[in-house]
mmCIF file of C-alpha atoms in Angstrom:
data_model
loop_
_atom_site.group_PDB
_atom_site.id
_atom_site.type_symbol
_atom_site.label_atom_id
_atom_site.label_comp_id
_atom_site.label_asym_id
_atom_site.label_seq_id
_atom_site.Cartn_x
_atom_site.Cartn_y
_atom_site.Cartn_z
ATOM 1 C CA UNK T 7 -28.742 9.121 -0.243
ATOM 2 C CA UNK T 8 -29.598 12.649 -1.408
ATOM 3 C CA UNK T 9 -28.803 13.700 -4.980
ATOM 4 C CA UNK T 10 -25.771 15.857 -5.716
ATOM 5 C CA UNK T 11 -25.267 18.590 -8.296
ATOM 6 C CA UNK T 12 -22.691 18.001 -11.070
ATOM 7 C CA UNK T 13 -20.212 20.645 -9.909
ATOM 8 C CA UNK T 14 -20.141 19.432 -6.316
ATOM 9 C CA UNK T 15 -19.908 15.868 -7.594
ATOM 10 C CA UNK T 16 -16.808 16.706 -9.620
ATOM 11 C CA UNK T 17 -15.194 18.521 -6.694
ATOM 12 C CA UNK T 18 -15.709 15.719 -4.163
ATOM 13 C CA UNK T 19 -14.755 13.063 -6.729
ATOM 14 C CA UNK T 20 -11.438 14.773 -7.421
ATOM 15 C CA UNK T 21 -10.992 15.198 -3.683
ATOM 16 C CA UNK T 22 -11.288 11.449 -3.166
ATOM 17 C CA UNK T 23 -8.940 10.747 -6.072
ATOM 18 C CA UNK T 24 -6.417 13.136 -4.517
ATOM 19 C CA UNK T 25 -6.617 11.094 -1.304
ATOM 20 C CA UNK T 26 -5.397 8.049 -3.221
ATOM 21 C CA UNK T 27 -2.677 10.000 -4.999
ATOM 22 C CA UNK T 28 -1.358 11.240 -1.666
ATOM 23 C CA UNK T 29 -1.396 7.660 -0.390
ATOM 24 C CA UNK T 30 0.733 6.729 -3.378
ATOM 25 C CA UNK T 31 3.188 9.562 -2.724
ATOM 26 C CA UNK T 32 3.480 8.508 0.914
ATOM 27 C CA UNK T 33 4.333 4.909 0.025
ATOM 28 C CA UNK T 34 6.841 5.996 -2.612
ATOM 29 C CA UNK T 35 8.657 8.303 -0.194
ATOM 30 C CA UNK T 36 8.753 5.983 2.831
ATOM 31 C CA UNK T 37 9.003 2.343 1.649
ATOM 32 C CA UNK T 38 12.129 0.269 2.288
ATOM 33 C CA UNK T 39 11.965 -2.262 -0.577
ATOM 34 C CA UNK T 40 13.612 -1.347 -3.878
ATOM 35 C CA UNK T 41 10.685 -3.098 -5.567
ATOM 36 C CA UNK T 42 8.416 -0.430 -4.114
ATOM 37 C CA UNK T 43 10.348 2.846 -4.228
ATOM 38 C CA UNK T 44 12.262 2.137 -7.469
ATOM 39 C CA UNK T 45 10.126 -0.317 -9.458
ATOM 40 C CA UNK T 46 6.947 1.177 -7.945
ATOM 41 C CA UNK T 47 5.410 -2.258 -7.523
ATOM 42 C CA UNK T 48 2.513 -1.116 -5.364
ATOM 43 C CA UNK T 49 -1.006 0.246 -5.720
ATOM 44 C CA UNK T 50 -3.474 2.218 -3.622
ATOM 45 C CA UNK T 51 -7.231 2.500 -3.577
ATOM 46 C CA UNK T 52 -10.201 3.885 -1.681
ATOM 47 C CA UNK T 53 -13.311 1.764 -1.187
ATOM 48 C CA UNK T 54 -16.738 2.260 0.348
ATOM 49 C CA UNK T 55 -18.111 0.381 3.336
ATOM 50 C CA UNK T 56 -19.140 -2.565 1.133
ATOM 51 C CA UNK T 57 -15.825 -2.825 -0.726
ATOM 52 C CA UNK T 58 -16.829 -1.091 -3.960
ATOM 53 C CA UNK T 59 -14.238 1.131 -5.645
ATOM 54 C CA UNK T 60 -14.492 4.819 -4.771
ATOM 55 C CA UNK T 61 -11.174 6.026 -6.222
ATOM 56 C CA UNK T 62 -7.884 4.652 -7.461
ATOM 57 C CA UNK T 63 -4.666 6.050 -8.876
ATOM 58 C CA UNK T 64 -2.385 5.343 -11.829
ATOM 59 C CA UNK T 65 -1.334 1.965 -10.530
ATOM 60 C CA UNK T 66 -0.898 -1.678 -11.556
ATOM 61 C CA UNK T 67 -3.960 -3.297 -13.109
ATOM 62 C CA UNK T 68 -3.330 -6.705 -11.574
ATOM 63 C CA UNK T 69 -3.364 -4.985 -8.173
ATOM 64 C CA UNK T 70 -6.282 -2.578 -8.400
ATOM 65 C CA UNK T 71 -8.726 -4.947 -10.120
ATOM 66 C CA UNK T 72 -8.729 -7.611 -7.357
ATOM 67 C CA UNK T 73 -8.336 -5.148 -4.459
ATOM 68 C CA UNK T 74 -12.136 -4.870 -3.985
ATOM 69 C CA UNK T 75 -12.269 -8.659 -3.561
ATOM 70 C CA UNK T 76 -9.689 -8.398 -0.787
ATOM 71 C CA UNK T 77 -11.806 -5.787 0.980
ATOM 72 C CA UNK T 78 -14.951 -7.888 0.536
ATOM 73 C CA UNK T 79 -13.186 -11.003 1.864
ATOM 74 C CA UNK T 80 -11.968 -9.054 4.867
ATOM 75 C CA UNK T 81 -15.493 -7.809 5.529
ATOM 76 C CA UNK T 82 -16.881 -11.335 5.413
ATOM 77 C CA UNK T 83 -14.282 -12.605 7.869
ATOM 78 C CA UNK T 84 -13.830 -9.600 10.182
ATOM 79 C CA UNK T 85 -16.693 -7.227 9.398
ATOM 80 C CA UNK T 86 -18.525 -7.583 12.714
ATOM 81 C CA UNK T 87 -15.299 -7.153 14.661
ATOM 82 C CA UNK T 88 -13.840 -3.992 13.121
ATOM 83 C CA UNK T 89 -13.161 -0.853 15.151
ATOM 84 C CA UNK T 90 -11.474 2.525 14.614
ATOM 85 C CA UNK T 91 -7.698 2.132 14.498
ATOM 86 C CA UNK T 92 -7.753 -1.435 13.168
ATOM 87 C CA UNK T 93 -5.469 -2.432 10.290
ATOM 88 C CA UNK T 94 -6.048 -5.635 8.334
ATOM 89 C CA UNK T 95 -3.174 -7.441 6.616
ATOM 90 C CA UNK T 96 -3.638 -10.159 3.999
ATOM 91 C CA UNK T 97 -2.062 -11.664 0.874
ATOM 92 C CA UNK T 98 -4.117 -14.820 0.250
ATOM 93 C CA UNK T 99 -4.596 -15.286 -3.530
ATOM 94 C CA UNK T 100 -7.816 -17.182 -2.854
ATOM 95 C CA UNK T 101 -9.312 -14.189 -1.039
ATOM 96 C CA UNK T 102 -8.538 -11.428 -3.525
ATOM 97 C CA UNK T 103 -4.755 -11.395 -3.336
ATOM 98 C CA UNK T 104 -2.358 -11.777 -6.258
ATOM 99 C CA UNK T 105 0.919 -13.595 -5.594
ATOM 100 C CA UNK T 106 2.069 -13.945 -2.007
ATOM 101 C CA UNK T 107 4.643 -11.146 -2.211
ATOM 102 C CA UNK T 108 1.840 -8.638 -2.757
ATOM 103 C CA UNK T 109 0.850 -7.821 0.817
ATOM 104 C CA UNK T 110 -2.284 -5.732 1.334
ATOM 105 C CA UNK T 111 -3.113 -3.400 4.213
ATOM 106 C CA UNK T 112 -6.789 -2.485 4.617
ATOM 107 C CA UNK T 113 -7.765 0.332 6.974
ATOM 108 C CA UNK T 114 -11.386 0.861 8.092
ATOM 109 C CA UNK T 115 -12.394 4.503 8.547
ATOM 110 C CA UNK T 116 -15.350 5.315 10.791
ATOM 111 C CA UNK T 117 -17.456 8.464 11.121
ATOM 112 C CA UNK T 118 -19.601 8.865 14.231
ATOM 113 C CA UNK T 119 -19.400 5.133 14.854
ATOM 114 C CA UNK T 120 -20.338 4.132 11.297
ATOM 115 C CA UNK T 121 -17.947 2.419 8.891
ATOM 116 C CA UNK T 122 -17.701 4.659 5.819
ATOM 117 C CA UNK T 123 -14.486 4.000 3.850
ATOM 118 C CA UNK T 124 -11.572 1.614 3.413
ATOM 119 C CA UNK T 125 -8.221 2.981 2.201
ATOM 120 C CA UNK T 126 -6.071 0.054 1.063
ATOM 121 C CA UNK T 127 -2.469 -0.419 -0.079
ATOM 122 C CA UNK T 128 -1.018 -3.405 -1.925
ATOM 123 C CA UNK T 129 2.793 -3.536 -1.867
ATOM 124 C CA UNK T 130 5.281 -6.032 -3.253
ATOM 125 C CA UNK T 131 7.280 -7.113 -0.222
ATOM 126 C CA UNK T 132 10.632 -8.412 -1.451
ATOM 127 C CA UNK T 133 10.408 -11.560 0.679
ATOM 128 C CA UNK T 134 7.519 -13.326 2.423
ATOM 129 C CA UNK T 135 9.320 -16.572 3.269
ATOM 130 C CA UNK T 136 9.239 -19.763 1.257
ATOM 131 C CA UNK T 137 11.923 -22.003 -0.149
ATOM 132 C CA UNK T 138 14.099 -19.333 -1.796
ATOM 133 C CA UNK T 139 15.069 -15.716 -1.094
ATOM 134 C CA UNK T 140 12.579 -13.461 -2.828
ATOM 135 C CA UNK T 141 9.822 -16.067 -2.396
ATOM 136 C CA UNK T 142 9.453 -16.763 -6.127
ATOM 137 C CA UNK T 143 10.886 -20.184 -6.929
ATOM 138 C CA UNK T 144 10.698 -21.504 -10.467
ATOM 139 C CA UNK T 145 10.610 -25.026 -9.060
ATOM 140 C CA UNK T 146 7.753 -24.506 -6.577
ATOM 141 C CA UNK T 147 5.142 -27.233 -6.874
ATOM 142 C CA UNK T 148 2.700 -25.917 -4.269
ATOM 143 C CA UNK T 149 1.801 -22.586 -2.707
ATOM 144 C CA UNK T 150 3.404 -23.482 0.632
ATOM 145 C CA UNK T 151 6.818 -23.254 -1.054
ATOM 146 C CA UNK T 152 6.127 -19.670 -2.155
ATOM 147 C CA UNK T 153 5.941 -18.105 1.291
ATOM 148 C CA UNK T 154 3.588 -17.262 4.105
ATOM 149 C CA UNK T 155 -0.079 -17.222 3.102
ATOM 150 C CA UNK T 156 -1.948 -14.638 5.177
ATOM 151 C CA UNK T 157 -5.746 -14.554 5.465
ATOM 152 C CA UNK T 158 -7.321 -11.285 6.615
ATOM 153 C CA UNK T 159 -5.886 -10.681 10.104
ATOM 154 C CA UNK T 160 -6.004 -7.581 12.310
ATOM 155 C CA UNK T 161 -2.340 -6.668 12.624
ATOM 156 C CA UNK T 162 -3.267 -3.467 14.437
ATOM 157 C CA UNK T 163 -6.225 -3.397 16.839
ATOM 158 C CA UNK T 164 -7.652 -0.030 17.845
ATOM 159 C CA UNK T 165 -4.298 1.613 17.194
ATOM 160 C CA UNK T 166 -2.167 -0.975 18.994
ATOM 161 C CA UNK T 167 0.054 -3.399 17.060
ATOM 162 C CA UNK T 168 -0.781 -7.060 17.602
ATOM 163 C CA UNK T 169 2.796 -8.021 18.462
ATOM 164 C CA UNK T 170 2.095 -11.764 18.467
ATOM 165 C CA UNK T 171 0.712 -11.661 14.929
ATOM 166 C CA UNK T 172 3.501 -9.352 13.768
ATOM 167 C CA UNK T 173 6.151 -11.672 15.198
ATOM 168 C CA UNK T 174 4.652 -14.666 13.383
ATOM 169 C CA UNK T 175 4.919 -12.770 10.094
ATOM 170 C CA UNK T 176 8.423 -11.411 10.624
ATOM 171 C CA UNK T 177 9.803 -14.722 11.901
ATOM 172 C CA UNK T 178 8.850 -16.325 8.591
ATOM 173 C CA UNK T 179 10.193 -13.591 6.302
ATOM 174 C CA UNK T 180 13.736 -12.646 5.359
ATOM 175 C CA UNK T 181 15.245 -9.173 5.920
ATOM 176 C CA UNK T 182 13.142 -8.327 8.941
ATOM 177 C CA UNK T 183 13.936 -4.609 9.118
ATOM 178 C CA UNK T 184 12.953 -4.109 5.498
ATOM 179 C CA UNK T 185 9.607 -5.838 6.074
ATOM 180 C CA UNK T 186 8.926 -3.580 9.039
ATOM 181 C CA UNK T 187 9.744 -0.561 6.889
ATOM 182 C CA UNK T 188 7.374 -1.646 4.136
ATOM 183 C CA UNK T 189 4.600 -2.267 6.646
ATOM 184 C CA UNK T 190 5.130 1.179 8.131
ATOM 185 C CA UNK T 191 4.977 2.798 4.696
ATOM 186 C CA UNK T 192 1.607 1.192 3.978
ATOM 187 C CA UNK T 193 0.343 2.124 7.425
ATOM 188 C CA UNK T 194 1.466 5.722 6.938
ATOM 189 C CA UNK T 195 -0.373 5.865 3.610
ATOM 190 C CA UNK T 196 -3.595 4.585 5.174
ATOM 191 C CA UNK T 197 -3.380 7.014 8.077
ATOM 192 C CA UNK T 198 -2.723 9.853 5.651
ATOM 193 C CA UNK T 199 -5.847 8.796 3.767
ATOM 194 C CA UNK T 200 -7.880 8.845 6.974
ATOM 195 C CA UNK T 201 -6.766 12.407 7.734
ATOM 196 C CA UNK T 202 -7.652 13.601 4.248
ATOM 197 C CA UNK T 203 -11.030 11.827 4.343
ATOM 198 C CA UNK T 204 -11.835 13.572 7.615
ATOM 199 C CA UNK T 205 -10.898 16.908 6.057
ATOM 200 C CA UNK T 206 -13.316 16.212 3.185
ATOM 201 C CA UNK T 207 -16.046 15.254 5.648
ATOM 202 C CA UNK T 208 -15.470 18.461 7.617
ATOM 203 C CA UNK T 209 -15.572 20.589 4.481
ATOM 204 C CA UNK T 210 -18.437 18.977 2.539
ATOM 205 C CA UNK T 211 -20.257 16.721 5.008
ATOM 206 C CA UNK T 212 -20.499 12.942 5.068
ATOM 207 C CA UNK T 213 -23.870 12.994 3.279
ATOM 208 C CA UNK T 214 -22.360 14.839 0.315
ATOM 209 C CA UNK T 215 -19.389 12.460 0.118
ATOM 210 C CA UNK T 216 -21.603 9.384 0.220
ATOM 211 C CA UNK T 217 -23.953 10.927 -2.341
ATOM 212 C CA UNK T 218 -20.956 11.435 -4.622
ATOM 213 C CA UNK T 219 -19.858 7.838 -4.151
ATOM 214 C CA UNK T 220 -23.346 6.547 -4.918
ATOM 215 C CA UNK T 221 -23.647 8.727 -8.016
ATOM 216 C CA UNK T 222 -20.270 7.561 -9.316
ATOM 217 C CA UNK T 223 -21.363 3.952 -8.889
ATOM 218 C CA UNK T 224 -24.793 4.414 -10.483
ATOM 219 C CA UNK T 225 -23.862 6.507 -13.537
ATOM 220 C CA UNK T 226 -21.416 4.035 -15.139
ATOM 221 C CA UNK T 227 -23.870 1.203 -14.516
ATOM 222 C CA UNK T 228 -26.641 3.168 -16.233
ATOM 223 C CA UNK T 229 -24.404 3.931 -19.226
ATOM 224 C CA UNK T 230 -23.343 0.301 -19.549
ATOM 225 C CA UNK T 231 -26.925 -0.923 -19.331
ATOM 226 C CA UNK T 232 -27.921 1.561 -22.034
ATOM 227 C CA UNK T 233 -25.182 0.276 -24.351
ATOM 228 C CA UNK T 234 -26.106 -3.360 -23.724
ATOM 229 C CA UNK T 235 -29.755 -2.545 -24.438
ATOM 230 C CA UNK T 236 -28.739 -1.408 -27.945
ATOM 231 C CA UNK T 237 -27.477 -4.882 -28.851
ATOM 232 C CA UNK T 238 -29.920 -6.983 -30.875
ATOM 233 C CA UNK T 239 -31.565 -9.867 -29.072
ATOM 234 C CA UNK T 240 -29.885 -13.215 -29.553
ATOM 235 C CA UNK T 241 -27.409 -15.642 -28.062
ATOM 236 C CA UNK T 242 -23.882 -14.389 -27.447
ATOM 237 C CA UNK T 243 -20.821 -16.497 -26.650
#
């Protein structure tokens, strides 16, 4: 990847951060669950083609920290089978999820046939099934009592909803219409992100965007390595 000058780097970095902030605004304005539009129990992020963080917003730490693991898990399971217009849904805590109510949508963005970015949204859906309304029982003794556990699945394939998969989800969750609304809000956020990413590509070029991503990944690593190198040799616990 070619190098990038500091001014251009700052411009494209802020552009990618603004993508995530617009995702957040979209979810806030369109979600159906009170937990999302009032309590703001959701988070958004933008990731590169390997799942590394490109940009995130002022969101919930317990969401944004494991989100890259969700993207990486999805890549391992579905990576060879992704196409433009696909949308991945998942909530599995063992694959980068948090609790089952936090449902994640992951949206691959392609440029000239190459996978370049993943916008992702993690929302607290008010119910995902389980033994009690709200899916959070204080007496649950195993994860199966907490609701539907969803591995990475393509809920939308090349722009078309997988109605069989959607029906399995909705048939096991309470307040069906609200779940559909929350899904649509996350989908709208991801599609908004795709439009804004394409605008950045048109304005600055994909090479410049990817150079900015690479620089933002390399610079913090270099600074951290420099700080660690200052520590005296020894054993640390």
